[in-house]
Structure formats: structure tokens, C-alpha cells
mmCIF file of C-alpha atoms in Angstrom:
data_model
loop_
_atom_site.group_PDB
_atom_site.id
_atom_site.type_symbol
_atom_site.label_atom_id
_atom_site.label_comp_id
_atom_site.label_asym_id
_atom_site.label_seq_id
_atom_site.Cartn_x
_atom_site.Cartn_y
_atom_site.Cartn_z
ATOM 1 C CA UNK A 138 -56.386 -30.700 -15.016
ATOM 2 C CA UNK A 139 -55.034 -33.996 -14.430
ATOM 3 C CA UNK A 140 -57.018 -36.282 -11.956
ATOM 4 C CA UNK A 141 -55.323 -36.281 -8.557
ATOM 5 C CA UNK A 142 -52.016 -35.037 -9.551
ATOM 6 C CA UNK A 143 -50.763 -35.681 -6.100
ATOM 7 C CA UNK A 144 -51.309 -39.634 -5.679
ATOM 8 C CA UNK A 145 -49.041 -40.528 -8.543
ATOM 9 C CA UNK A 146 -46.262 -38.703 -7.163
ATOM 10 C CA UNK A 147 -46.887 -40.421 -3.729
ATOM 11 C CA UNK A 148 -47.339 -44.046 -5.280
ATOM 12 C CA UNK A 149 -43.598 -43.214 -7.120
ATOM 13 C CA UNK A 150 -42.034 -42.484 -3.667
ATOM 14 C CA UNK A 151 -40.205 -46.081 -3.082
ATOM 15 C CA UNK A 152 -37.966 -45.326 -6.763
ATOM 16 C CA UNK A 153 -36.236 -42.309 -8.171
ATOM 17 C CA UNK A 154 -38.315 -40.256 -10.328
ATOM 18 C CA UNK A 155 -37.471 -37.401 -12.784
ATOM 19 C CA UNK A 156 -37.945 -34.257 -10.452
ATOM 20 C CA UNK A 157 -40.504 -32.185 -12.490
ATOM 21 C CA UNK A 158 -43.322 -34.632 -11.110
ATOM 22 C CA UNK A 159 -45.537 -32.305 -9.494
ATOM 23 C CA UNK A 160 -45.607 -32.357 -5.734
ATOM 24 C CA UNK A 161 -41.854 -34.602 -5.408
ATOM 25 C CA UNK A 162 -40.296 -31.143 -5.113
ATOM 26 C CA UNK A 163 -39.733 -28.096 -2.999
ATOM 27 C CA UNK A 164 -41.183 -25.983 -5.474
ATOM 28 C CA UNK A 165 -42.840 -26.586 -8.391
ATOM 29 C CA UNK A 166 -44.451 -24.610 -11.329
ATOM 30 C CA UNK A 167 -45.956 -25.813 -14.445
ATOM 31 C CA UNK A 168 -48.164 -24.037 -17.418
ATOM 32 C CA UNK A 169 -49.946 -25.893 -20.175
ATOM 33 C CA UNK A 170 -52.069 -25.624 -22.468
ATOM 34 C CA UNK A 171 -54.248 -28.028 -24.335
ATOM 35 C CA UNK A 172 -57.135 -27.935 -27.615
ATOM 36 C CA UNK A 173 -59.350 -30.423 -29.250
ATOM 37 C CA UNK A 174 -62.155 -29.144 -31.433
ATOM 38 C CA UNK A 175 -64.627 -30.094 -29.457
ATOM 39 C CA UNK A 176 -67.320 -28.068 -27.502
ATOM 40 C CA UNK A 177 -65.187 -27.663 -24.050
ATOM 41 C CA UNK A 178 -61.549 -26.917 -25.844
ATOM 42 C CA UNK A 179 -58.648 -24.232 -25.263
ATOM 43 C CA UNK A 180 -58.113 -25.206 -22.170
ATOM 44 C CA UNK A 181 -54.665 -23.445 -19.967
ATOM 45 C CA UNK A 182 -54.080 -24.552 -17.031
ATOM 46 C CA UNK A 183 -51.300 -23.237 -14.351
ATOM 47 C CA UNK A 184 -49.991 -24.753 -11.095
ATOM 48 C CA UNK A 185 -47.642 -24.092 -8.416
ATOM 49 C CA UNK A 186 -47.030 -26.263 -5.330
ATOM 50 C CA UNK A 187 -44.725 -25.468 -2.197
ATOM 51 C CA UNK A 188 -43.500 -28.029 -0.013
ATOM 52 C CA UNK A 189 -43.225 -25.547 3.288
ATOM 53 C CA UNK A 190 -41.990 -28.653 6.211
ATOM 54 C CA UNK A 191 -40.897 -32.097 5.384
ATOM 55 C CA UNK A 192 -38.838 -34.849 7.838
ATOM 56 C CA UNK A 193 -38.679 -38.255 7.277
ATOM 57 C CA UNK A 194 -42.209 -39.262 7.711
ATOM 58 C CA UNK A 195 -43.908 -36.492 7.071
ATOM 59 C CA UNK A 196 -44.507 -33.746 4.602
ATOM 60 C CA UNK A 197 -47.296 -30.896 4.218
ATOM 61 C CA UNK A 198 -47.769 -29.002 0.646
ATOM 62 C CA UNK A 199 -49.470 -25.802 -0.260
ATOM 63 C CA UNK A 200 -50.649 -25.623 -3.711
ATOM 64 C CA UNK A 201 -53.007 -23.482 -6.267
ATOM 65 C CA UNK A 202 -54.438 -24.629 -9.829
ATOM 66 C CA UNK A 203 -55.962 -21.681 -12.339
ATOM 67 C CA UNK A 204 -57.800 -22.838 -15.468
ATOM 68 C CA UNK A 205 -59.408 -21.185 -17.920
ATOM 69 C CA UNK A 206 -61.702 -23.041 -21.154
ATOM 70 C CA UNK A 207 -63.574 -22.118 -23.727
ATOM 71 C CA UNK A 208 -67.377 -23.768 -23.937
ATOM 72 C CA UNK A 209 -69.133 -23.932 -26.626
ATOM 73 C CA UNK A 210 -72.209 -26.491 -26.708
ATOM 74 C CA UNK A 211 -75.478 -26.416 -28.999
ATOM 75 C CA UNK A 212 -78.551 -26.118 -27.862
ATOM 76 C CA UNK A 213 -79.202 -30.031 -29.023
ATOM 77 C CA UNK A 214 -76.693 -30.959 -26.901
ATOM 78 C CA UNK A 215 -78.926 -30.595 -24.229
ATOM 79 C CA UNK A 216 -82.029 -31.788 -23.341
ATOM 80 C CA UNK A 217 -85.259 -29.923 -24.355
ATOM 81 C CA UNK A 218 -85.744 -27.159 -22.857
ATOM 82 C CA UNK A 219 -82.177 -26.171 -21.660
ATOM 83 C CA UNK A 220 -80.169 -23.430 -23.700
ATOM 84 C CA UNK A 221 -76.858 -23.487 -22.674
ATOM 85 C CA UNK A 222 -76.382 -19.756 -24.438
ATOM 86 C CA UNK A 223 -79.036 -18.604 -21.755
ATOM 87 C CA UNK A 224 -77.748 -20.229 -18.882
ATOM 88 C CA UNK A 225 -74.458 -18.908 -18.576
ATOM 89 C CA UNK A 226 -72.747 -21.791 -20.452
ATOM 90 C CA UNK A 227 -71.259 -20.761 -23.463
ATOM 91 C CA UNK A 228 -68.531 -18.801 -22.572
ATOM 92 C CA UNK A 229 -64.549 -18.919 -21.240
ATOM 93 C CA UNK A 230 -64.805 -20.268 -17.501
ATOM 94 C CA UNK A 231 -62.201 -19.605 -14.870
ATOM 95 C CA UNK A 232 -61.760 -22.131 -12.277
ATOM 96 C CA UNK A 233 -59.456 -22.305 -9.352
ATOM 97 C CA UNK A 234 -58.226 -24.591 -6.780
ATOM 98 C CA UNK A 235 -56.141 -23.809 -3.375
ATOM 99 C CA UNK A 236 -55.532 -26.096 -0.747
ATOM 100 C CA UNK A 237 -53.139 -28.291 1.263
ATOM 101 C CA UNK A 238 -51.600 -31.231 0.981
ATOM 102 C CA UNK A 239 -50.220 -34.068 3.170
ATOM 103 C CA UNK A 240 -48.349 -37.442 3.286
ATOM 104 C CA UNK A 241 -47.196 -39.478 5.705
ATOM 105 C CA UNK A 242 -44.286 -42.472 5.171
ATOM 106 C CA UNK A 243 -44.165 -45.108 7.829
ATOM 107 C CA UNK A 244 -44.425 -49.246 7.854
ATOM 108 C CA UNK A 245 -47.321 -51.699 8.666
ATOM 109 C CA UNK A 246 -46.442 -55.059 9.508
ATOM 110 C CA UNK A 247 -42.880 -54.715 8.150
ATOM 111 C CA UNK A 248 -43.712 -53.339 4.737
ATOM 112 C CA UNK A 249 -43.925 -50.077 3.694
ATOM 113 C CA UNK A 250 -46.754 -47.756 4.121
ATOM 114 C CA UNK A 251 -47.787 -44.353 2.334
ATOM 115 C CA UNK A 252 -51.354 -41.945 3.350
ATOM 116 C CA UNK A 253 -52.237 -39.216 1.048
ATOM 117 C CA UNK A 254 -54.740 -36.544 2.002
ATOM 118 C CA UNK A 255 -56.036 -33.163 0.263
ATOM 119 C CA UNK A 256 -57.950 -30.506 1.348
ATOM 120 C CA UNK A 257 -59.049 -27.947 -1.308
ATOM 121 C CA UNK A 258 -61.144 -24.784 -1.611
ATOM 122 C CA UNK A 259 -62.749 -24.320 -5.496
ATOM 123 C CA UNK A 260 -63.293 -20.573 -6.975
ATOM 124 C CA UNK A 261 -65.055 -20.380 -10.001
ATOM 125 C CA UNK A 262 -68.127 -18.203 -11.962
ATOM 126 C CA UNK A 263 -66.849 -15.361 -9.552
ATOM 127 C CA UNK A 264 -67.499 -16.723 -6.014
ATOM 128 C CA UNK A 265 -66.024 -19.265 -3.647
ATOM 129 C CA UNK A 266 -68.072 -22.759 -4.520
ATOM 130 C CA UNK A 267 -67.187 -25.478 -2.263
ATOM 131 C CA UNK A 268 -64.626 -27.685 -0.214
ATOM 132 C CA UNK A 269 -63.729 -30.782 -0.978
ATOM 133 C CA UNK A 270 -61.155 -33.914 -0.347
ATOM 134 C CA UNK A 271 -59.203 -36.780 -1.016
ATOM 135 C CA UNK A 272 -57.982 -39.260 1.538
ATOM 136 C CA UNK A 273 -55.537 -42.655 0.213
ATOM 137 C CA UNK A 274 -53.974 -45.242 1.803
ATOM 138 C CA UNK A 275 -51.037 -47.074 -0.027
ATOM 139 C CA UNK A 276 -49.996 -50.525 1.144
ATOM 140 C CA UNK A 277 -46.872 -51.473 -0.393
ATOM 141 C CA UNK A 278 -46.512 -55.942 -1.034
ATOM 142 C CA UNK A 279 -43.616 -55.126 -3.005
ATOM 143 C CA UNK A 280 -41.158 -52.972 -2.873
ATOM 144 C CA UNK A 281 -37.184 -52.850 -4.066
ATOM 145 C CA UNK A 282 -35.517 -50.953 -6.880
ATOM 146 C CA UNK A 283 -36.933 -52.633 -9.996
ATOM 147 C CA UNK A 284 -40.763 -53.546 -8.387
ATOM 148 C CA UNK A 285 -43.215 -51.586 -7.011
ATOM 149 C CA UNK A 286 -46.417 -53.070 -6.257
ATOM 150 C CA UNK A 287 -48.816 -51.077 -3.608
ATOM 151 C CA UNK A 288 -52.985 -51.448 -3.064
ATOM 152 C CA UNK A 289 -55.048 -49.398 -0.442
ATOM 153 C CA UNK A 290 -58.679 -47.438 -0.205
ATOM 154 C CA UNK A 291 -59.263 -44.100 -1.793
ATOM 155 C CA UNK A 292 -62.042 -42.028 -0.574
ATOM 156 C CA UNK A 293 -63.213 -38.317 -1.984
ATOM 157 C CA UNK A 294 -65.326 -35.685 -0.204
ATOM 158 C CA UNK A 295 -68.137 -33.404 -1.633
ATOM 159 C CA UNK A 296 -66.915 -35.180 -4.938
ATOM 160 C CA UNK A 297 -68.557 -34.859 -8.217
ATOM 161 C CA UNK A 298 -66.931 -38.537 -8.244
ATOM 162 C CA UNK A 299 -70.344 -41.286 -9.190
ATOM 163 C CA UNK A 300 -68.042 -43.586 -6.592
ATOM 164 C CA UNK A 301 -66.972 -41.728 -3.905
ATOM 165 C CA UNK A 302 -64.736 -44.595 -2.270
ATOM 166 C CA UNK A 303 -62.962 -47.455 -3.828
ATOM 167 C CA UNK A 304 -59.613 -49.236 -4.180
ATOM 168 C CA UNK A 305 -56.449 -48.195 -5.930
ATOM 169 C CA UNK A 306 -53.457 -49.964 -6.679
ATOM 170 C CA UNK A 307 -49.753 -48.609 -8.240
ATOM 171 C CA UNK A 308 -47.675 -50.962 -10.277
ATOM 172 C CA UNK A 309 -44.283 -49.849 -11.548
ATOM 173 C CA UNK A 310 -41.162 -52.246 -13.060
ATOM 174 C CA UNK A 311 -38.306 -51.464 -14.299
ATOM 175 C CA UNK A 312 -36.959 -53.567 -17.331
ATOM 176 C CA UNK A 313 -33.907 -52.045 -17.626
ATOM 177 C CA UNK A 314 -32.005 -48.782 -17.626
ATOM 178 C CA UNK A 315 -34.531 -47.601 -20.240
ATOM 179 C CA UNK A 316 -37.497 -49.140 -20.094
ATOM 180 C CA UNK A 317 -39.940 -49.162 -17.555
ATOM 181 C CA UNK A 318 -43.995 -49.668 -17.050
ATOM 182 C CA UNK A 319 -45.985 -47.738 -14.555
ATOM 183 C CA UNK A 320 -49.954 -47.799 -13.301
ATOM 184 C CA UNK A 321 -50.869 -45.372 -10.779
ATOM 185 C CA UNK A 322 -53.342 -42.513 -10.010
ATOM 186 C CA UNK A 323 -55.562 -42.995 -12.947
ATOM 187 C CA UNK A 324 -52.614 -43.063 -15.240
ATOM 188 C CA UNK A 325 -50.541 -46.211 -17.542
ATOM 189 C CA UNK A 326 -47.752 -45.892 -19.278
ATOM 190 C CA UNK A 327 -44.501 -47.733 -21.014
ATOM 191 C CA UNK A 328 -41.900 -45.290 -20.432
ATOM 192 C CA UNK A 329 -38.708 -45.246 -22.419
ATOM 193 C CA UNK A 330 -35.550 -43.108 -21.590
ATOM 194 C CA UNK A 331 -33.540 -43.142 -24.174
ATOM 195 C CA UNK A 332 -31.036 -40.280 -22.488
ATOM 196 C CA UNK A 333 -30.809 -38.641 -19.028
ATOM 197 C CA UNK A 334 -32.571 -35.805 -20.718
ATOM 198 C CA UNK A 335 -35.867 -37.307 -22.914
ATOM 199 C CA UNK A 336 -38.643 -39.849 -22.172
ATOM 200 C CA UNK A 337 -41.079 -41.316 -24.204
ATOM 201 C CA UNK A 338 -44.277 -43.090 -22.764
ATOM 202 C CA UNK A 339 -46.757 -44.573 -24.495
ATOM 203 C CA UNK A 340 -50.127 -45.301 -22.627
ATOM 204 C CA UNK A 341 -53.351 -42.753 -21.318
ATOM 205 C CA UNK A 342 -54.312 -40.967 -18.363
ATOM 206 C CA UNK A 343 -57.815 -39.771 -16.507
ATOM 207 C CA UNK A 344 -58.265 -36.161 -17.508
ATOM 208 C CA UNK A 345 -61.066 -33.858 -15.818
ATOM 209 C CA UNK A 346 -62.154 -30.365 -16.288
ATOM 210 C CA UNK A 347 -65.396 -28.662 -15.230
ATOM 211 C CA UNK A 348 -66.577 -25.217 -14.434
ATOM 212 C CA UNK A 349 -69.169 -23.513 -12.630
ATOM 213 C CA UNK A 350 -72.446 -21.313 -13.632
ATOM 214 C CA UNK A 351 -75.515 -20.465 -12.691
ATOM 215 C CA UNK A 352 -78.286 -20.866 -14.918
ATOM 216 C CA UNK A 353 -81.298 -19.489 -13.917
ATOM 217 C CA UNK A 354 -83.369 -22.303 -14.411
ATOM 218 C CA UNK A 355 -86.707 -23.279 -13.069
ATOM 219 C CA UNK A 356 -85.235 -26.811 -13.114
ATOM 220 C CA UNK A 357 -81.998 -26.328 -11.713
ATOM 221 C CA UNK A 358 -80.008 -25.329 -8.456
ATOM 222 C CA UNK A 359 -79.125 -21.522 -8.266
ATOM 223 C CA UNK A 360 -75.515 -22.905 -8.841
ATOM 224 C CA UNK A 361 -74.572 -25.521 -11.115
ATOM 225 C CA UNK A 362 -71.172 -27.601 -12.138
ATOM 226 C CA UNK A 363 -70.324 -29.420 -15.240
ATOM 227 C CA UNK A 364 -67.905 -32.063 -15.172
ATOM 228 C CA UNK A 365 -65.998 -33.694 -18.008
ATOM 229 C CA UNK A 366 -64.014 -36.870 -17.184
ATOM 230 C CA UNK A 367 -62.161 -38.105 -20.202
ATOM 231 C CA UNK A 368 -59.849 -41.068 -20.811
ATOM 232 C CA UNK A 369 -57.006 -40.148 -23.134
ATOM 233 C CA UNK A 370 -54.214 -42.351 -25.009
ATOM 234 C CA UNK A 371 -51.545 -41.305 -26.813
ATOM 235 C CA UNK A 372 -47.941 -40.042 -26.528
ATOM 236 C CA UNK A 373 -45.796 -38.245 -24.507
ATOM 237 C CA UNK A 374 -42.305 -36.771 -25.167
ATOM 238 C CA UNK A 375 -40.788 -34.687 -22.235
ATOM 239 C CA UNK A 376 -37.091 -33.010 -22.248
ATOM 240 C CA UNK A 377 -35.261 -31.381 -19.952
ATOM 241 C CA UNK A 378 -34.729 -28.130 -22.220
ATOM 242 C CA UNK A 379 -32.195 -26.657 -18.700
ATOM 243 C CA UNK A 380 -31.229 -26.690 -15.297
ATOM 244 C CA UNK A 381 -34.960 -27.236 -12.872
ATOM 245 C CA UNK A 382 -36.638 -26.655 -16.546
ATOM 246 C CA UNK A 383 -38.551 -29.433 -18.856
ATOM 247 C CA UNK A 384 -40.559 -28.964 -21.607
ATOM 248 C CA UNK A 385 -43.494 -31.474 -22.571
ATOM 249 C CA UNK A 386 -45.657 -32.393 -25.344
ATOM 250 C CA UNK A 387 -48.024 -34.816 -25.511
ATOM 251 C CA UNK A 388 -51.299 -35.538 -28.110
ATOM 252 C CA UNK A 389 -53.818 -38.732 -28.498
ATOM 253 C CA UNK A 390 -57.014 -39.398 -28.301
ATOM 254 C CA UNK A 391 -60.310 -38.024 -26.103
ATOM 255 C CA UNK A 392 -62.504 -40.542 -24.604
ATOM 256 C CA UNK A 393 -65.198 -39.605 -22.779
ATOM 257 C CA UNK A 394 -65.784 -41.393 -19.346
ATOM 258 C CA UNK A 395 -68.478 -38.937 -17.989
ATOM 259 C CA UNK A 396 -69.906 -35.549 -19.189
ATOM 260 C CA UNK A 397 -72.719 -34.009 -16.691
ATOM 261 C CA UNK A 398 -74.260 -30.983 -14.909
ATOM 262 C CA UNK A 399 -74.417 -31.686 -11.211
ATOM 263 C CA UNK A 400 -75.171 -29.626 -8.182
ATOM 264 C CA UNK A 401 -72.430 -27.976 -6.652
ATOM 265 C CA UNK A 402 -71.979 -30.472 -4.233
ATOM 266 C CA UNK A 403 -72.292 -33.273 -6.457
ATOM 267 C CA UNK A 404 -75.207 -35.433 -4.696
ATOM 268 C CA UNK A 405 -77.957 -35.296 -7.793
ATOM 269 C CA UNK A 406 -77.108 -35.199 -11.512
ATOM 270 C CA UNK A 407 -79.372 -33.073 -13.765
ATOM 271 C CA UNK A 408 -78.945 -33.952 -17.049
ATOM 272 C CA UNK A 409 -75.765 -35.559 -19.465
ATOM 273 C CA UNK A 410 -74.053 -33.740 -22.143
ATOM 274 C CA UNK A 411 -72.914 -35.835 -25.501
ATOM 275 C CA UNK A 412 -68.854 -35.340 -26.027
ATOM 276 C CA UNK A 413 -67.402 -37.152 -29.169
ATOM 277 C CA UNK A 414 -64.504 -39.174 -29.091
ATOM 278 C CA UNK A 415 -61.554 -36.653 -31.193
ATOM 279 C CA UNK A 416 -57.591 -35.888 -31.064
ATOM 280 C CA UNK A 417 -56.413 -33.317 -28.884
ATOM 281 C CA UNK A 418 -52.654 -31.707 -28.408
ATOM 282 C CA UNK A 419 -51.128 -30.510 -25.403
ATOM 283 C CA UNK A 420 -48.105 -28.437 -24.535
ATOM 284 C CA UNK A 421 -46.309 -27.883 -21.220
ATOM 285 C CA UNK A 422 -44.140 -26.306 -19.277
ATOM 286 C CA UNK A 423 -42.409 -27.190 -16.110
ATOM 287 C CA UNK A 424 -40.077 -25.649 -13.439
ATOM 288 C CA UNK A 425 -38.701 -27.732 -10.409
ATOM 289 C CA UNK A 426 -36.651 -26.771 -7.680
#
């Protein structure tokens, strides 16, 4: 799943944006799917948000995320004395997220001013695992129809996050009709439109997956998580293929960030898992209403 889907649609807020972003409309339903030979790979994801009350400052979101991916690591991927075929590793994981969402829109000292917040309940390995949260503050410098320039704190709860708190910042500009460059929400790209109906970017995003098991392990919690943050360049092409319906494909290259079996919660780190850099395609789905 993509890393805080929700701030990048909040940080586009002062400009039009195509209305498939996830979270910028009433309803919204995506499906995609995603490989990479590589020991976590086949990964489908599906998610559907529903914006239920909205005014001018104000809007609250309910939303649900369902992944499944296939695992597949070798026993030297681990340290001595772990075998991930024993501990409830090696197998397809399902993994959900449900939870609200809310903004708020107002000004501070005559410039405009965004606040992002998340609450979200995680199912996975059969059981409910945890809750956990994402608060943001967006100060906008800049705003008007070609330049958006915003900074502000992000903080995450019970997150498998290394830094729970830091700063953020959203850049977008608009060249031209066609042409435009955006930063935002763990995401860069050079966008080009060449119709009402295609765009092209060229840049990367912040991809993370993980699942829960137990593994049984003198060494280990009852209940485990594995995390895999990736950074991932490449190419996008997305078409609106109807009426509320887009298509999407997209392909590049994996680079791992951070690949690690935590605690549940997050606090203590066990061990790290190796993940090679390698190519990876992904195809998508959208419907917005």
C-alpha cells in the first residue's frame, strides 16, 4: 500500500486535481495489483473510501484497505537460528486496515492552513492487531494557481515508523497547461498531460507493505510484524478508460529503505531481513464518484 495515501490528497487541496486521487472524492474504489520477483511479491491490494459529511472547513472519511502477498524468504535470510518456514512466515498474508479520516481547512495568520488526522484499526494473521495514527499539520507560504508551497509537523502513533515525528513539506508548480512538478506525502513526480484523458509522471514514491505472524519463538513476542518500506522510481501512465473510471499502470525500480520484524507495536526491532534492489510492475484500477 502506498504510504499515507491520504496526505497527498490533502497537500493537493489549494489546485484542481484529476478526481481518482484517493480520498478528494465522495466515493472512491481502487484495485491493484503489483509483482517483483523478490521474496515478498504478488501483492493485491483493494481500497474504498467514503466521504459521509463535508462543509467548507471540514470533512470526515471512512475508509478500508485489504491486501494480500505472497512471502517467500530463505532461511539465510535470517539470522541463525530463525526459520521463517517454521515461524509462520512463508506463506500468503492478509492484512487489513479500517478507520477514519479527518481534515480540517481554515487560515493562520492570513495564509492558508490544512490538519490531517487518521485513526485506523489493523486485522491481520486472523485477529485484530493494533491501533494506530497519523496527525499533520500543513502551513501553506504559498499558495495561487500555478504555486503551491506548504511545510508543517507530522506525527504517527503505535508506528512501526524508526521516526515517529518529523517535518513535511508539499511543493507543486505548474509550468504550463501540461507540465507540472509535484513533492508531497512521500511521493515526486514531473507530471505531463498531454490530453484531458492521459498523464505521464516520471519520478518515485514511498511504498510499504508488512504482515503479521506469530512465530513461536523463544526469542520473539507471541505476535510479530514485518515491515517493508521501499523507495520506488519509475513511470506512471494513467487514463481515464470512462465516465468516474481510470485505469493505471506504472513499473520501475524497488529500493529498499527498511526491511524488519518488529513487535506489534513497533517499540523494539528483532532482527533485519536483506531485500535486493529489482523491477517491479503494477496495475490499477480506479472508480471515483
Amino acid at each position: 500500500m502506498m504510504l499515507m495515501p491520504g496526505i497527498s490528497c490533502i497537500a493537493q487541496s489549494a489546485q484542481e486535481v484529476p478526481t481518482d486521487n484517493y480520498g478528494m472524492v465522495k466515493t472512491n474504489i481502487r484495485v491493484s495489483y503489483d509483482y517483483t520477483n523478490a521474496s515478498v511479491s504478488d501483492h493485491f491490494n483493494a481500497r474504498v473510501s467514503y466521504e459521509f459529511l463535508k462543509n467548507q472547513k471540514f470533512t470526515l472519511t471512512a475508509n478500508a484497505n485489504y491486501n494480500s502477498l505472497q512471502a517467500d524468504f530463505s532461511t539465510d535470510d535470517l539470522p541463525l537460528g530463525y526459520d521463517p518456514l517454521q515461524m509462520g512466515m512463508n506463506k500468503t498474508h492478509l492484512y487489513g486496515q479500517f478507520g477514519i479520516s479527518a481534515s480540517f481547512r481554515s487560515r493562520l495568520f492570513g495564509r492558508p492552513f490544512m490538519a490531517f488526522g487518521t485513526v485506523s484499526a489493523d486485522w491481520g494473521d486472523k485477529r485484530f492487531q493494533r491501533v494506530s495514527g497519523i496527525a499533520m499539520g500543513l502551513f501553506m507560504l504559498r499558495a495561487n494557481r500555478n504555486t503551491q508551497f506548504g511545510i508543517g509537523p507530522l506525527v504517527m502513533i503505535n508506528s512501526t515508523s524508526k521516526v515517529p515525528a518529523f517535518i513535511v513539506f508539499m511543493y507543486r508548480h505548474r509550468f504550463n497547461d501540461a507540465l507540472a512538478i509535484n513533492l508531497y506525502g512521500g511521493m515526486f513526480g514531473l507530471d505531463y498531460t498531454p490530453t484531458k484523458s492521459d498523464l505521464i509522471t516520471v519520478g518515485g514514491d514511498i511504498d510499504v507493505r508488512s504482515f503479521y505472524f506469530q512465530p513461536d519463538h523463544i526469542d520473539l513476542p507471541k505476535r510479530c510484524r514485518y515491515t517493508n518500506t521501499n523507495f520506488r522510481p519509475g513511470v506512471k501512465y494513467k487514463r481515464r478508460l470512462a465516465t468516474n473510471f481510470y485505469g493505471e499502470i506504472q513499473g520501475g525500480v524497488i529500493l529498499k529503505m527498511s526491511s524488519r520484524v518488529t513487535g506489534v507495536s513497533g517499540t523494539k526491532r528483532y532482527f533485519d531481513i536483506p531485500m535486493p534492489t529489482r523491477p517491479f510492475l503494477q496495475i490499477a484500477f480506479n472508480y471515483a464518484l
